[in-house]
Amino acid sequence: MADVSINATVRDEFGKGSARRLRREERVPAVIYGHGAEPVHVALPSYDMMMALKTPNVLINLDIEGKKQLVIPKAVQREAIRQFLVHVDLLVVKKGEKVQVEVPIHIEGELAPGQNLIEHVYNTLPVEAEATHIPESVTVSVEGMDVGDQVLAKDIALPGNTTLAIEGDETVISVLAAQAEEPSAEGEEGEGEEGEGEEGAASAE
């Protein structure tokens, strides 16, 4: 998996005012936790963090004012409209330990001919993997699947040292029949009005 290096600074000011000042300085507030240690509040370069988050479950080598720390993102808060970073939670990890994460599901293949739809019961797959070897995604083939077919969690091939964090019989993807569109109420009313108009014209004649 990809890993990046980011410099961080310890912050000792909190609250909305402090967070706004950080964002004006193109930095984002974050908290580091895990392994029973006290949480550490830091500020990160916004651009570097946004680029790092383009990779799911990215492994980050933090340099916190000279102290090295290995972390992965666990929760990311973004502004609703402009989507800039508001706050990030980072989990401390160590080489060799396993962590529970959610991995994106990549769909490939074509469904059987017909008006069929794929229902994503899970958009990401919960797995347990080594912190330094988290898969970026898992691939699911829907080639030839028809209405009523399903992909269960246990059917998905996982890389070595990665195991499911949900029951194997959980449905991840299913195939549904597309619903036929019903005529709109406005269309029906319009047709009735047009018919009435014709009858009225005939009476007038």
PDB file of N, CA, C and O in Angstrom, residues 1 8 17 28 46 67 71 80-81 88 90 101 108 112 130 145 149 153 155 165:
ATOM      1  N   MET A   1       0.834  -1.202   0.000  1.00  0.00           N
ATOM      2  CA  MET A   1       0.000   0.000   0.000  1.00  0.00           C
ATOM      3  C   MET A   1       0.868   1.251   0.000  1.00  0.00           C
ATOM      4  O   MET A   1       2.031   1.216   0.381  1.00  0.00           O
ATOM      5  N   ALA A   8       3.959  17.565  11.068  1.00  0.00           N
ATOM      6  CA  ALA A   8       2.869  18.040  11.919  1.00  0.00           C
ATOM      7  C   ALA A   8       3.437  18.878  13.057  1.00  0.00           C
ATOM      8  O   ALA A   8       4.588  18.690  13.465  1.00  0.00           O
ATOM      9  N   GLY A  17     -12.641  29.075  17.045  1.00  0.00           N
ATOM     10  CA  GLY A  17     -11.803  30.192  16.627  1.00  0.00           C
ATOM     11  C   GLY A  17     -10.417  29.729  16.225  1.00  0.00           C
ATOM     12  O   GLY A  17      -9.875  30.148  15.199  1.00  0.00           O
ATOM     13  N   VAL A  28      -4.947  22.015   8.888  1.00  0.00           N
ATOM     14  CA  VAL A  28      -6.162  21.370   9.382  1.00  0.00           C
ATOM     15  C   VAL A  28      -5.892  20.778  10.759  1.00  0.00           C
ATOM     16  O   VAL A  28      -4.835  20.167  10.989  1.00  0.00           O
ATOM     17  N   SER A  46      -2.906  21.337   5.025  1.00  0.00           N
ATOM     18  CA  SER A  46      -4.162  20.920   4.401  1.00  0.00           C
ATOM     19  C   SER A  46      -3.948  20.256   3.048  1.00  0.00           C
ATOM     20  O   SER A  46      -4.526  19.204   2.758  1.00  0.00           O
ATOM     21  N   LYS A  67       9.505  14.021  16.267  1.00  0.00           N
ATOM     22  CA  LYS A  67       9.116  12.696  16.754  1.00  0.00           C
ATOM     23  C   LYS A  67       8.372  11.952  15.644  1.00  0.00           C
ATOM     24  O   LYS A  67       7.409  12.475  15.083  1.00  0.00           O
ATOM     25  N   VAL A  71       0.764   6.397  11.370  1.00  0.00           N
ATOM     26  CA  VAL A  71      -0.683   6.509  11.602  1.00  0.00           C
ATOM     27  C   VAL A  71      -1.449   6.188  10.321  1.00  0.00           C
ATOM     28  O   VAL A  71      -0.895   6.219   9.222  1.00  0.00           O
ATOM     29  N   ALA A  80     -19.429  20.611   4.093  1.00  0.00           N
ATOM     30  CA  ALA A  80     -20.469  19.971   3.285  1.00  0.00           C
ATOM     31  C   ALA A  80     -20.463  20.405   1.823  1.00  0.00           C
ATOM     32  O   ALA A  80     -20.643  19.576   0.933  1.00  0.00           O
ATOM     33  N   ILE A  81     -20.245  21.683   1.535  1.00  0.00           N
ATOM     34  CA  ILE A  81     -20.375  22.177   0.171  1.00  0.00           C
ATOM     35  C   ILE A  81     -19.032  22.205  -0.555  1.00  0.00           C
ATOM     36  O   ILE A  81     -18.869  21.605  -1.615  1.00  0.00           O
ATOM     37  N   VAL A  88      -9.444  15.807  11.220  1.00  0.00           N
ATOM     38  CA  VAL A  88      -9.033  14.447  10.897  1.00  0.00           C
ATOM     39  C   VAL A  88      -8.654  13.706  12.175  1.00  0.00           C
ATOM     40  O   VAL A  88      -7.956  14.251  13.037  1.00  0.00           O
ATOM     41  N   LEU A  90      -6.575  10.432  13.505  1.00  0.00           N
ATOM     42  CA  LEU A  90      -5.519   9.539  13.052  1.00  0.00           C
ATOM     43  C   LEU A  90      -5.248   8.471  14.108  1.00  0.00           C
ATOM     44  O   LEU A  90      -5.163   8.770  15.300  1.00  0.00           O
ATOM     45  N   VAL A 101     -10.309  -2.073   9.096  1.00  0.00           N
ATOM     46  CA  VAL A 101     -10.550  -0.953   8.182  1.00  0.00           C
ATOM     47  C   VAL A 101     -11.638  -1.338   7.186  1.00  0.00           C
ATOM     48  O   VAL A 101     -12.048  -2.499   7.119  1.00  0.00           O
ATOM     49  N   GLU A 108     -16.233  -5.234 -11.523  1.00  0.00           N
ATOM     50  CA  GLU A 108     -15.847  -5.443 -12.914  1.00  0.00           C
ATOM     51  C   GLU A 108     -16.780  -6.471 -13.553  1.00  0.00           C
ATOM     52  O   GLU A 108     -17.412  -7.280 -12.859  1.00  0.00           O
ATOM     53  N   ALA A 112     -25.826 -10.148 -16.940  1.00  0.00           N
ATOM     54  CA  ALA A 112     -26.533 -10.846 -18.015  1.00  0.00           C
ATOM     55  C   ALA A 112     -27.421  -9.846 -18.747  1.00  0.00           C
ATOM     56  O   ALA A 112     -27.884  -8.863 -18.160  1.00  0.00           O
ATOM     57  N   GLU A 130      -2.935  -6.305   8.179  1.00  0.00           N
ATOM     58  CA  GLU A 130      -1.738  -5.727   8.776  1.00  0.00           C
ATOM     59  C   GLU A 130      -1.693  -4.236   8.458  1.00  0.00           C
ATOM     60  O   GLU A 130      -1.953  -3.822   7.335  1.00  0.00           O
ATOM     61  N   MET A 145     -23.955 -12.238 -14.127  1.00  0.00           N
ATOM     62  CA  MET A 145     -24.925 -12.359 -13.032  1.00  0.00           C
ATOM     63  C   MET A 145     -26.300 -11.886 -13.484  1.00  0.00           C
ATOM     64  O   MET A 145     -26.428 -10.962 -14.292  1.00  0.00           O
ATOM     65  N   ASP A 149     -29.176 -13.095  -8.268  1.00  0.00           N
ATOM     66  CA  ASP A 149     -27.810 -13.532  -7.927  1.00  0.00           C
ATOM     67  C   ASP A 149     -27.216 -12.608  -6.873  1.00  0.00           C
ATOM     68  O   ASP A 149     -27.534 -11.412  -6.825  1.00  0.00           O
ATOM     69  N   ALA A 153     -19.835 -12.110   1.218  1.00  0.00           N
ATOM     70  CA  ALA A 153     -18.515 -11.660   1.678  1.00  0.00           C
ATOM     71  C   ALA A 153     -17.461 -12.749   1.505  1.00  0.00           C
ATOM     72  O   ALA A 153     -16.337 -12.479   1.085  1.00  0.00           O
ATOM     73  N   ASP A 155     -17.233 -14.888  -0.738  1.00  0.00           N
ATOM     74  CA  ASP A 155     -16.926 -15.130  -2.149  1.00  0.00           C
ATOM     75  C   ASP A 155     -15.830 -14.201  -2.673  1.00  0.00           C
ATOM     76  O   ASP A 155     -15.325 -14.394  -3.774  1.00  0.00           O
ATOM     77  N   ALA A 165     -13.960  -8.887   8.333  1.00  0.00           N
ATOM     78  CA  ALA A 165     -14.366  -8.385   9.644  1.00  0.00           C
ATOM     79  C   ALA A 165     -15.892  -8.421   9.776  1.00  0.00           C
ATOM     80  O   ALA A 165     -16.463  -7.803  10.671  1.00  0.00           O
TER      81      ALA A 165
END
